[in-house]
mmCIF file of C-alpha atoms and ligand atoms in Angstrom:
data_model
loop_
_atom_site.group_PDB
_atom_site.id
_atom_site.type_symbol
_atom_site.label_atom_id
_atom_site.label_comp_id
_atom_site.label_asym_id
_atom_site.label_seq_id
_atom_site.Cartn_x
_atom_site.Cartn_y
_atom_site.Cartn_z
ATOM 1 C CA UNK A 1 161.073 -226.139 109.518
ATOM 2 C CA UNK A 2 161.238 -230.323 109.468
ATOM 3 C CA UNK A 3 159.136 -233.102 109.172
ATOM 4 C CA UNK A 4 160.094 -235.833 111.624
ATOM 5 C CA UNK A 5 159.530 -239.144 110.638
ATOM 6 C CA UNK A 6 159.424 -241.912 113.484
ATOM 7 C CA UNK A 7 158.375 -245.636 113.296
ATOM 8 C CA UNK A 8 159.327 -248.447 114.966
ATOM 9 C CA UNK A 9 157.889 -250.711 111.644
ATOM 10 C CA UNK A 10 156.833 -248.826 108.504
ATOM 11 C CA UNK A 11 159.636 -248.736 106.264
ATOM 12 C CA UNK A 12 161.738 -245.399 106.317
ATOM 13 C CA UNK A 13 163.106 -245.426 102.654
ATOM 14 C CA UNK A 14 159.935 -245.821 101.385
ATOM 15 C CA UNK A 15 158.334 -243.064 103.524
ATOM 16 C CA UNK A 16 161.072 -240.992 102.531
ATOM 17 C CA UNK A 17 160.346 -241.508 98.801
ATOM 18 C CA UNK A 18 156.471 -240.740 99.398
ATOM 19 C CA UNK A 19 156.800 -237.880 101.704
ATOM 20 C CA UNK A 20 159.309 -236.500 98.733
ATOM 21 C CA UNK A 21 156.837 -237.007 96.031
ATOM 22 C CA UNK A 22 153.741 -235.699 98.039
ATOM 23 C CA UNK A 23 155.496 -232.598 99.881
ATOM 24 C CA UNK A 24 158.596 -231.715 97.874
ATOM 25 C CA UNK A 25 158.871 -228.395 99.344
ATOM 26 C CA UNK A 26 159.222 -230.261 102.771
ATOM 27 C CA UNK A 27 162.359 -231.531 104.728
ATOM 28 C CA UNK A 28 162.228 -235.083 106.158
ATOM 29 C CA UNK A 29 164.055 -236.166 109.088
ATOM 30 C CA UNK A 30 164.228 -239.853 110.271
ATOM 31 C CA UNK A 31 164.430 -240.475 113.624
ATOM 32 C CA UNK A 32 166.887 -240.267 115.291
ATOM 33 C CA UNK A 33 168.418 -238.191 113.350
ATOM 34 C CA UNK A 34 166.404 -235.738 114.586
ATOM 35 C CA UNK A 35 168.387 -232.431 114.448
ATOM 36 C CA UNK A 36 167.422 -229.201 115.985
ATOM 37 C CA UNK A 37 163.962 -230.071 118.306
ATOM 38 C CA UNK A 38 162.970 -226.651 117.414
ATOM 39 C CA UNK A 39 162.887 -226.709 113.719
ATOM 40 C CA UNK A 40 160.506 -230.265 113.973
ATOM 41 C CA UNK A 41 156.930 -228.595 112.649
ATOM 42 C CA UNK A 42 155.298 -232.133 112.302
ATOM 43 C CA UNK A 43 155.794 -235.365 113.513
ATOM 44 C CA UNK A 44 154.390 -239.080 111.363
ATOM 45 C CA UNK A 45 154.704 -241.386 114.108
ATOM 46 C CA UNK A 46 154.337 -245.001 115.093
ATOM 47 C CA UNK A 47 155.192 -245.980 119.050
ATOM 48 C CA UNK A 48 157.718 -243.280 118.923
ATOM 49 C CA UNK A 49 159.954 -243.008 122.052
ATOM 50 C CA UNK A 50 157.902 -241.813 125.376
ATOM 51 C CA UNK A 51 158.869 -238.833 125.543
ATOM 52 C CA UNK A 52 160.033 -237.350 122.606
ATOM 53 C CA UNK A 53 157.450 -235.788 120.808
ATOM 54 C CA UNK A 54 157.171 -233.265 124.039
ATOM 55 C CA UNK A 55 160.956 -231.999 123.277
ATOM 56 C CA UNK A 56 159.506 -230.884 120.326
ATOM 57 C CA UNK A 57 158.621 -226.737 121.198
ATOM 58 C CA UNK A 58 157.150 -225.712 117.853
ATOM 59 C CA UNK A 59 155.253 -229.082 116.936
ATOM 60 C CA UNK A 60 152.235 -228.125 115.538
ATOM 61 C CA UNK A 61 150.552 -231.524 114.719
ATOM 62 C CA UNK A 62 151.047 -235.158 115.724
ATOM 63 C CA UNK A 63 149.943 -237.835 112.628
ATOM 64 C CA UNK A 64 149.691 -241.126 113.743
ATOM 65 C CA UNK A 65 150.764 -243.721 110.955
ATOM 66 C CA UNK A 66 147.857 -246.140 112.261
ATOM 67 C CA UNK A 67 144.126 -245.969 112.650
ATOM 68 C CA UNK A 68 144.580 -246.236 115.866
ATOM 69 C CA UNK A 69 146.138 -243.846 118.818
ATOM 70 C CA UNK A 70 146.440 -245.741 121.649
ATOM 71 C CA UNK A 71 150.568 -245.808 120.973
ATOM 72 C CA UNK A 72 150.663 -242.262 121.532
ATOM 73 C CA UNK A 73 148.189 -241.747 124.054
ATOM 74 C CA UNK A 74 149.851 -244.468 126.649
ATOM 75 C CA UNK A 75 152.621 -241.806 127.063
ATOM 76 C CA UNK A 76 152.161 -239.212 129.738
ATOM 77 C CA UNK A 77 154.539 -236.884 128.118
ATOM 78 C CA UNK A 78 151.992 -236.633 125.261
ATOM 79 C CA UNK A 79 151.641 -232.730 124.249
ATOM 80 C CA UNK A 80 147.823 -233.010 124.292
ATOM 81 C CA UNK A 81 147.778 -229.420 123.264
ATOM 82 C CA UNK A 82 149.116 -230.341 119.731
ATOM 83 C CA UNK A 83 146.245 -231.398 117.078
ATOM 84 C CA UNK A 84 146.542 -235.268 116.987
ATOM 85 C CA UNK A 85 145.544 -237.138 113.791
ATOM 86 C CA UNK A 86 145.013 -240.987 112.796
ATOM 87 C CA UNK A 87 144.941 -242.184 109.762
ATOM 88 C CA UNK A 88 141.885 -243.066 107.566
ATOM 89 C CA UNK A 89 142.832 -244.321 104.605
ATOM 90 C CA UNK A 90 140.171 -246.271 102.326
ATOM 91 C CA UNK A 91 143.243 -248.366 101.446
ATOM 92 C CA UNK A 92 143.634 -249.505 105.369
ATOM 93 C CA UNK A 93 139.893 -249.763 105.171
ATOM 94 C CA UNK A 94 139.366 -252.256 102.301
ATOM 95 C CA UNK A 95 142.561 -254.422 103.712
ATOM 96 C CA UNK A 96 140.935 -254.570 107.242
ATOM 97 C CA UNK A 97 137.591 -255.269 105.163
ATOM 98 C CA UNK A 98 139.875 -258.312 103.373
ATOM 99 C CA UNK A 99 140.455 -259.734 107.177
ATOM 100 C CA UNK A 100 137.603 -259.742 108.362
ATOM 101 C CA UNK A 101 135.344 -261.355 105.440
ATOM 102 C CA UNK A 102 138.121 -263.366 105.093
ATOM 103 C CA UNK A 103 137.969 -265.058 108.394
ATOM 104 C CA UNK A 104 134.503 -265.210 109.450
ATOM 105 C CA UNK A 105 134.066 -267.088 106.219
ATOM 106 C CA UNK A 106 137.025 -269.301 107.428
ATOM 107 C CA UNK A 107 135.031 -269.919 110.368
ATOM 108 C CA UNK A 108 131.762 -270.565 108.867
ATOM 109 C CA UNK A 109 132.784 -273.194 106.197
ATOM 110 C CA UNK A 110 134.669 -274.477 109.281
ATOM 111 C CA UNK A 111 138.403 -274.219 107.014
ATOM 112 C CA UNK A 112 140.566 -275.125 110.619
ATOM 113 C CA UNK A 113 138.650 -278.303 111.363
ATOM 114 C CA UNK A 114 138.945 -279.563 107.047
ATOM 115 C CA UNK A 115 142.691 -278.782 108.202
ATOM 116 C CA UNK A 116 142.938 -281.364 110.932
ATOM 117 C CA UNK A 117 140.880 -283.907 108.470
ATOM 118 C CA UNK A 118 142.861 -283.433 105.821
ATOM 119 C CA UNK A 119 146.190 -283.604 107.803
ATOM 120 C CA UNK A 120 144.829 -287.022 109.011
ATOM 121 C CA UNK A 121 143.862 -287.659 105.447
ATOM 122 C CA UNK A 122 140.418 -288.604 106.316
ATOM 123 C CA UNK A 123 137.657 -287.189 103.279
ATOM 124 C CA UNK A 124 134.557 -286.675 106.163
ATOM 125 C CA UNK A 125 132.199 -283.464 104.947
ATOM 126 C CA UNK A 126 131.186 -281.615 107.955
ATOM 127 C CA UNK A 127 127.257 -281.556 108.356
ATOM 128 C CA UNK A 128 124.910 -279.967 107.862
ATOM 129 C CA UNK A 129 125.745 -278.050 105.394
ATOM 130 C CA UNK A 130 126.621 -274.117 106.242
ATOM 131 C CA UNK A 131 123.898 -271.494 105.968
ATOM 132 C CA UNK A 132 124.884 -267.620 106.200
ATOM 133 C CA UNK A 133 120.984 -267.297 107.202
ATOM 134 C CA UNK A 134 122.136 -269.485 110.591
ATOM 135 C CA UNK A 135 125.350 -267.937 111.137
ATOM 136 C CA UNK A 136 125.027 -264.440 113.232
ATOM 137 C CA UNK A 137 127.730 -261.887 112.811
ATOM 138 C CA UNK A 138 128.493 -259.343 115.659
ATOM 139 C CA UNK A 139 131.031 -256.764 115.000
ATOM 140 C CA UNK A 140 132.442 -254.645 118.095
ATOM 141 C CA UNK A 141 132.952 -250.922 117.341
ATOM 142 C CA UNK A 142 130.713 -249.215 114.767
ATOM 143 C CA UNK A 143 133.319 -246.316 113.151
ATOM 144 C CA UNK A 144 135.109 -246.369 109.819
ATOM 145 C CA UNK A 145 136.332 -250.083 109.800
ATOM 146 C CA UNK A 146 133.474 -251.652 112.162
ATOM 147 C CA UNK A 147 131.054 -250.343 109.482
ATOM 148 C CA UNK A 148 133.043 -250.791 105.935
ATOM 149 C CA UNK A 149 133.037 -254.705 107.316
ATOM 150 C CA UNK A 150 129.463 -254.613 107.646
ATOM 151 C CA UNK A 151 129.028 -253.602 104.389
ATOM 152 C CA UNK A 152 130.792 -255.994 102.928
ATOM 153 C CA UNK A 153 129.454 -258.929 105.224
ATOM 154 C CA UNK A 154 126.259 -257.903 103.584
ATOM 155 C CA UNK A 155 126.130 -259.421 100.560
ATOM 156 C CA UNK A 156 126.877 -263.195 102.051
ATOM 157 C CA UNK A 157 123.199 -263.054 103.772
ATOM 158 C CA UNK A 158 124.488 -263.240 107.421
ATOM 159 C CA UNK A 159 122.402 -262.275 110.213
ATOM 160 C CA UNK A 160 124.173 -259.112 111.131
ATOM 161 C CA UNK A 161 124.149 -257.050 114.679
ATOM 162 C CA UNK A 162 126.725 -254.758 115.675
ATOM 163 C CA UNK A 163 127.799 -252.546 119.154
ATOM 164 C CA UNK A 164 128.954 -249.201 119.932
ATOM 165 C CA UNK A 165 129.459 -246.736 122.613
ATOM 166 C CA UNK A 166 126.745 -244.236 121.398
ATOM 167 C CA UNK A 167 123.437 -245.561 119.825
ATOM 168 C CA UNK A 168 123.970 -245.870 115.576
ATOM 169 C CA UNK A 169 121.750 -246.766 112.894
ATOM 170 C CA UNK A 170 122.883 -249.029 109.915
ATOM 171 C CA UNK A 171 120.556 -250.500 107.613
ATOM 172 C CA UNK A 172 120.520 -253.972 107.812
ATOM 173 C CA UNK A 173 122.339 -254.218 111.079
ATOM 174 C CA UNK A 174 120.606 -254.901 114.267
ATOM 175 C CA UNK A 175 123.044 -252.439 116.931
ATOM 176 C CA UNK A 176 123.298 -252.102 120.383
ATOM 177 C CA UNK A 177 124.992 -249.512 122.466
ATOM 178 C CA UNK A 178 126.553 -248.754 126.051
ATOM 179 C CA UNK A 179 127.115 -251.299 128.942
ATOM 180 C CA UNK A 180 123.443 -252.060 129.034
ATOM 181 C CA UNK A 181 123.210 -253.483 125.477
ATOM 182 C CA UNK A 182 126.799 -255.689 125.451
ATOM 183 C CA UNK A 183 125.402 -258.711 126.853
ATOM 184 C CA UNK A 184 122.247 -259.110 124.749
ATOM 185 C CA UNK A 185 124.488 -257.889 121.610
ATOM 186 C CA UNK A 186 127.047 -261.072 122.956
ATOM 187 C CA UNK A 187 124.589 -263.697 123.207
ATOM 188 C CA UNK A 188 123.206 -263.207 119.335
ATOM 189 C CA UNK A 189 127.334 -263.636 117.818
ATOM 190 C CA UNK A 190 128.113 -266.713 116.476
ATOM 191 C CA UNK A 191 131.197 -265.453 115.030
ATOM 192 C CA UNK A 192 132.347 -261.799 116.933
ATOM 193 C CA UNK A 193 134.944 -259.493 115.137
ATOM 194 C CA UNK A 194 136.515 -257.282 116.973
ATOM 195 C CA UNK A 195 136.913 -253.511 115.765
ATOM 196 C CA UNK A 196 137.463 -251.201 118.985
ATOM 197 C CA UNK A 197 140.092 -248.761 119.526
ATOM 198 C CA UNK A 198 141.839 -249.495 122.654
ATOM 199 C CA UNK A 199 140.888 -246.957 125.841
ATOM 200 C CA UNK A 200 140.524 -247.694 129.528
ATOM 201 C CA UNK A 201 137.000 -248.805 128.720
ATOM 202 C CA UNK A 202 137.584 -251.151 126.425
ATOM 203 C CA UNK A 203 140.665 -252.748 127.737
ATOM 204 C CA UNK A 204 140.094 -256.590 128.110
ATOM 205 C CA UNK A 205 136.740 -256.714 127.076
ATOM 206 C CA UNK A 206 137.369 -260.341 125.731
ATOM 207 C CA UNK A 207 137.271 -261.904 129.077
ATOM 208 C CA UNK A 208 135.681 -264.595 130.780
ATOM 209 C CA UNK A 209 132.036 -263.067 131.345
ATOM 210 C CA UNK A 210 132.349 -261.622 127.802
ATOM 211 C CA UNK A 211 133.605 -265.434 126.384
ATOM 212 C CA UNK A 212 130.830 -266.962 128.681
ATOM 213 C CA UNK A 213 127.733 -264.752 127.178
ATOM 214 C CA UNK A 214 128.391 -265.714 123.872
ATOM 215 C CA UNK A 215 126.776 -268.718 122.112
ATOM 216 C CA UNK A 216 128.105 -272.359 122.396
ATOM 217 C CA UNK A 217 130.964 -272.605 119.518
ATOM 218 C CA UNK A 218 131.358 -268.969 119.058
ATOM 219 C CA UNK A 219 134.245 -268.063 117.240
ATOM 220 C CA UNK A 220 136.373 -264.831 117.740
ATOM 221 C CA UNK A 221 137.815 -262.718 115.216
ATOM 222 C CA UNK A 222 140.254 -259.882 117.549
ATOM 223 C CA UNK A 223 141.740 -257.335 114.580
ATOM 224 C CA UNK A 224 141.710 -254.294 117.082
ATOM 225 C CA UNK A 225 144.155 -254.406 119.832
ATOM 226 C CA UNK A 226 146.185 -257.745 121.976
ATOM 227 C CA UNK A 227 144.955 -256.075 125.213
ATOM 228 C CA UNK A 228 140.876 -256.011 124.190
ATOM 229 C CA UNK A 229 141.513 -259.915 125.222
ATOM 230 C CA UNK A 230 142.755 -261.661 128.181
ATOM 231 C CA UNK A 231 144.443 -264.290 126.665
ATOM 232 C CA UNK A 232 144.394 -266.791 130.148
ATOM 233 C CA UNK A 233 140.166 -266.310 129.771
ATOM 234 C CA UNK A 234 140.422 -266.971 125.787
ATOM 235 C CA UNK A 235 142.898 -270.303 126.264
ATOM 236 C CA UNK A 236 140.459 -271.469 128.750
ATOM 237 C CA UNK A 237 137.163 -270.735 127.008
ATOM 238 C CA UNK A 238 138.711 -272.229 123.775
ATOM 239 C CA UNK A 239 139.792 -275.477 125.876
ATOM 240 C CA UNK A 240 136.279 -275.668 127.586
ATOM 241 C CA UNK A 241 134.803 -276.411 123.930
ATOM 242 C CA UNK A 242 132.660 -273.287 124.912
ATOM 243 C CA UNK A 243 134.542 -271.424 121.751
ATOM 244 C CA UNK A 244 135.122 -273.068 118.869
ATOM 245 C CA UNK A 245 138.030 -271.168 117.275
ATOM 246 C CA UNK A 246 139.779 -267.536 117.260
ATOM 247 C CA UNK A 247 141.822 -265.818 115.051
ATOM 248 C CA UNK A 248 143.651 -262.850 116.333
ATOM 249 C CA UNK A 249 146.038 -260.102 114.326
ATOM 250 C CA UNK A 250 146.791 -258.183 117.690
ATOM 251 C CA UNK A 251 148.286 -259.452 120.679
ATOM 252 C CA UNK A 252 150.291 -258.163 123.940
ATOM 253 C CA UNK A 253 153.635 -257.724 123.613
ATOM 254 C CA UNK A 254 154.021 -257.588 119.747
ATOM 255 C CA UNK A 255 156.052 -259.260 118.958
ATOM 256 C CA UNK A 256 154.319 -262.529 120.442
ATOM 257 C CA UNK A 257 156.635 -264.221 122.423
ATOM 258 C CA UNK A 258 157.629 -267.507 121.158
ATOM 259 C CA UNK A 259 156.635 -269.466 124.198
ATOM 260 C CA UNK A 260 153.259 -267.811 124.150
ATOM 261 C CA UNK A 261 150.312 -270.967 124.410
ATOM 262 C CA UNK A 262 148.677 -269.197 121.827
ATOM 263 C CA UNK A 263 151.359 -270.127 118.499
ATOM 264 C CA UNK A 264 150.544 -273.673 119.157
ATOM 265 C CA UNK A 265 147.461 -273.398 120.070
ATOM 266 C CA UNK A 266 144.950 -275.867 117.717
ATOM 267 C CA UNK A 267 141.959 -273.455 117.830
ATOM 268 C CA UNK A 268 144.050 -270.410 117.215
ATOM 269 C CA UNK A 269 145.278 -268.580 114.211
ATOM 270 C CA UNK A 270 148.157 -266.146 114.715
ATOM 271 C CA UNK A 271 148.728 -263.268 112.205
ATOM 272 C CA UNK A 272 151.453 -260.869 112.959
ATOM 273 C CA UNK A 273 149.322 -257.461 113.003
ATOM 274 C CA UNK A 274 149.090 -257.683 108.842
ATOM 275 C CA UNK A 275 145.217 -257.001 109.055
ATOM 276 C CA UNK A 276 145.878 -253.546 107.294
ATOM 277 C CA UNK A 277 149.134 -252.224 106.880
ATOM 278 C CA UNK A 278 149.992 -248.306 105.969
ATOM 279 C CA UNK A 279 150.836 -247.909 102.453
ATOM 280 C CA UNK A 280 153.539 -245.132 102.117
ATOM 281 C CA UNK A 281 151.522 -243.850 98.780
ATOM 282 C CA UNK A 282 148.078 -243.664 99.933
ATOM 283 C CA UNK A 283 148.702 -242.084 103.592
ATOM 284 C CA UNK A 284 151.862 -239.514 102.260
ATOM 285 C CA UNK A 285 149.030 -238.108 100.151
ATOM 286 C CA UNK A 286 146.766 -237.714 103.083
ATOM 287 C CA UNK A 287 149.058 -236.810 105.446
ATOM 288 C CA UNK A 288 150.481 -234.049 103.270
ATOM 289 C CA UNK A 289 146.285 -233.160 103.245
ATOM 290 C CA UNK A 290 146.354 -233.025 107.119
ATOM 291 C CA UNK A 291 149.463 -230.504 106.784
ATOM 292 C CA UNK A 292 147.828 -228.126 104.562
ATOM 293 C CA UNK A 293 144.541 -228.011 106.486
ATOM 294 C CA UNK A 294 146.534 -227.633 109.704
ATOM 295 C CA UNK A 295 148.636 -224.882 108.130
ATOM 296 C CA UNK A 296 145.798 -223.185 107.324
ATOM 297 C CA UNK A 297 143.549 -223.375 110.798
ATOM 298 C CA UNK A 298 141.329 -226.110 109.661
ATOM 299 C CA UNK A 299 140.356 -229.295 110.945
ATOM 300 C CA UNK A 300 142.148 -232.208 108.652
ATOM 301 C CA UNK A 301 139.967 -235.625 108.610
ATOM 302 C CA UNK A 302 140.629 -237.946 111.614
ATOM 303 C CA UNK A 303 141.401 -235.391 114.137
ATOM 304 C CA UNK A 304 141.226 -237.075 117.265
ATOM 305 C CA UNK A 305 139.197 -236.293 120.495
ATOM 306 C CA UNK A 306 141.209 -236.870 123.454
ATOM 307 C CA UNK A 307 138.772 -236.384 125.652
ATOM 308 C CA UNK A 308 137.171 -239.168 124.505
ATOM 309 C CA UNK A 309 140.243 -241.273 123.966
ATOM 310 C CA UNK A 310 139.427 -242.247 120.413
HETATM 311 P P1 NDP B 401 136.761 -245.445 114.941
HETATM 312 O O1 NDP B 401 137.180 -244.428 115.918
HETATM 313 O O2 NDP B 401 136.272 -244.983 113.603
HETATM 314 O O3 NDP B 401 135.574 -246.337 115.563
HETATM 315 C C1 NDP B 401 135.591 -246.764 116.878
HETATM 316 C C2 NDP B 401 134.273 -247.463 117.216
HETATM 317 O O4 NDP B 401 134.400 -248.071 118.506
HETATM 318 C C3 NDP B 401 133.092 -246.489 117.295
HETATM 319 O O5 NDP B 401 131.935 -247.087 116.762
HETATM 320 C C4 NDP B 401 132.930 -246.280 118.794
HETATM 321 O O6 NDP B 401 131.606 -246.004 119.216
HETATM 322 C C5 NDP B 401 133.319 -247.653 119.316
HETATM 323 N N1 NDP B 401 133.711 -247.566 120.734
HETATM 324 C C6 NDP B 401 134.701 -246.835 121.281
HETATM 325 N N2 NDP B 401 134.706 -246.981 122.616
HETATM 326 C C7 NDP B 401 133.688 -247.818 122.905
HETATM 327 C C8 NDP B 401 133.147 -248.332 124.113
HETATM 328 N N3 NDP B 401 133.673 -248.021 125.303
HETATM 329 N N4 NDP B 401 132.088 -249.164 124.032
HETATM 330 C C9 NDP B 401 131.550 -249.474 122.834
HETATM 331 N N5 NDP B 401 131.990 -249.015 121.652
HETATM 332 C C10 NDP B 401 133.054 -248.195 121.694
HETATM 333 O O7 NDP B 401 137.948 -246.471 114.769
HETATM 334 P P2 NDP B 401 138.363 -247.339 113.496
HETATM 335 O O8 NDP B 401 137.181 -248.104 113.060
HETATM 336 O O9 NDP B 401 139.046 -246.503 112.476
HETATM 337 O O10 NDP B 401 139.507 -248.294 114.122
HETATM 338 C C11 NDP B 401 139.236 -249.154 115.202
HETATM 339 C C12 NDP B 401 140.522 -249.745 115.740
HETATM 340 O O11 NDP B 401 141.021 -250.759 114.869
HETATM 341 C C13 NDP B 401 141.722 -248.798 115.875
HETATM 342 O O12 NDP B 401 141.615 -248.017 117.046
HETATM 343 C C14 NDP B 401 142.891 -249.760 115.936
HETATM 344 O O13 NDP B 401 143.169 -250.106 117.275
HETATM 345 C C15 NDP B 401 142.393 -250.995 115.193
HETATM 346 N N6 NDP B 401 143.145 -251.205 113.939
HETATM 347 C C16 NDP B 401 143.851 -252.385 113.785
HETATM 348 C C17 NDP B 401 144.550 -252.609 112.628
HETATM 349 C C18 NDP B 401 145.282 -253.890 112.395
HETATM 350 O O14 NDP B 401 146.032 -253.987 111.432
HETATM 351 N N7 NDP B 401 145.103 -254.907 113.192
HETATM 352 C C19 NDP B 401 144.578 -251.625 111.533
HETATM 353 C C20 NDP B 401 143.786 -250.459 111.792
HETATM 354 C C21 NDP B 401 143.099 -250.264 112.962
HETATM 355 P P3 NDP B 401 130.831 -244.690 118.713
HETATM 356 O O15 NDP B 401 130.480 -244.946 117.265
HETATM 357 O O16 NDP B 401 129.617 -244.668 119.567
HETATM 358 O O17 NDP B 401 131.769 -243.543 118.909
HETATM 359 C C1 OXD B 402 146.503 -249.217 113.026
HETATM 360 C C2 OXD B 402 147.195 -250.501 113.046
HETATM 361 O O1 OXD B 402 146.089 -248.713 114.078
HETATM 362 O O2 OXD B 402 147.806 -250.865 112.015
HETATM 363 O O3 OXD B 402 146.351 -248.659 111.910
HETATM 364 O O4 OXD B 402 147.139 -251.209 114.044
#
């Protein structure tokens, strides 16, 4: 029996190496080299080809290389009889943690507009001075990485709220819940991160109505998916002067087009889905976890719901 190995971006060599050094006993194929469909036991995948992973007969679990499943689950080929796992790796965690305090303090000591004064060298300090106790934070989605930024937003002093599908309690964190509590969650972010995994519900969330029930100069932080946001509602909400800035990792298609408004865009920062990349070491080790526990009839961490879609 094989391992297949299929990614349209992680780096093959070096999940060959990993995958060697974590489950020796194990035989790797690479897509597409994929040999015999029948010998393929278990399949580490990133947007593999629709289709493929139902030509596999004996696959007996699906591991996603990302936190998120939405990749797999747009194909309607998907075996959804076969176990599906995502990652969770603290490693993906802490990065994604990096991103986020990393940009809503960007936005809060106001970094893009000191970038357009010093490009026309003018020395002009923005007042008043920033205050975390002014600045409310609102983070969308309240699971592994919605919560790990919370925790370390904490420690800056901003007022912090966040929103989820089912009620949740975090100390220190004013939540909300459900369709009822969006709008009142919305109009208390002055900065909003984005942490969702992308489902039919959540689809372009960032839209117009969203943009409009936010505060005046709002800034948006989108690390989840490109289609959370419609971008025509974001350009124009950003032109208005009704949002101040947004920085987004995600965007549809990836890659972003060249043309797209949004590379040139002065209130817009572009990052090429780097918020947290997969680190061969950490997630081989997990992985080969998942296989065991699988192996042996048990449940590995991070095995999805599909009837949920998350
Ligand atoms: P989790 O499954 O742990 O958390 C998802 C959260 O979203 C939960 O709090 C859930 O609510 C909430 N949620 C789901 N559906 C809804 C809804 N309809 N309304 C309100 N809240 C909802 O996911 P992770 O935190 O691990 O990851 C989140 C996403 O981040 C991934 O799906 C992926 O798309 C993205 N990601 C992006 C990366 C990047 O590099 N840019 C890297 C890694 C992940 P509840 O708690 O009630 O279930
Ligand atoms: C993920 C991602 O889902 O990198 O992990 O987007």
């Amino acid at each position: 029996m094989a391992i297949l190995f299929s990614s349209t971006s992680d780096n093959a060599a070096a999940w060959h190496e990993a995958v060697g050094r974590q489950m020796p006993d194990e035989t790797l194929r690479v897509w597409p080299d994929l040999g015999a469909p029948e010998d393929i036991e278990f399949a580490i995948v990133w947007r593999p080809e629709p289709g493929l992973l139902a030509r596999l007969p004996n696959l007996k679990g699906i591991l996603s290389l990302g936190a998120g499943i939405d990749h797999l689950t747009g194909d309607p080929t998907l075996p959804r009889h076969v176990p599906l796992v995502r990652l969770i790796d603290p490693s993906l965690t802490a990065q994604m943690s990096e991103y986020v305090v990393l940009n809503v303090l960007r936005h809060h000591r106001r970094f893009d507009d000191y970038r357009r004064l010093q490009e026309a060298r003018r020395w002009a300090p923005i007042l008043p001075a920033p205050d975390t106790a002014q600045r409310r934070v609102g983070v969308m989605g309240l699971g592994v990485l919605g919560r790990d930024a919370l925790a370390k937003l904490k420690p800056f002093g901003f007022p912090l709220r966040g929103w989820a599908r089912r009620p949740q309690e975090i100390a220190g964190v004013e939540t909300f819940h459900g369709a009822a509590g969006l709008m009142p969650f919305l109009g208390g972010c002055d900065i909003l991160v984005c942490l969702l995994p992308l489902t039919t519900e959540t689809q372009g969330i960032l839209n117009a109505r969203t943009f409009a029930a936010l505060p005046r100069g709002a800034a948006v932080i989108n690390a989840a998916r490109g289609a959370h946001v419609v971008a025509g509602d974001l350009l124009a909400a950003l032109d208005s002067g009704h949002l101040s800035g947004a920085t987004l990792d995600v965007f549809t298609p990836e890659p972003l087009p060249t043309d797209d408004p949004l590379w040139a865009h002065p209130r817009v920062t572009v990052t090429p889905h780097i918020a947290a990349l997969t680190l061969p070491a950490t997630a081989a080790a997990l992985m080969a976890e998942s296989i065991r526990l699988l192996r042996a009839g048990k449940k590995p961490h991070g095995l999805v719901d599909l009837t949920v879609g998350y």
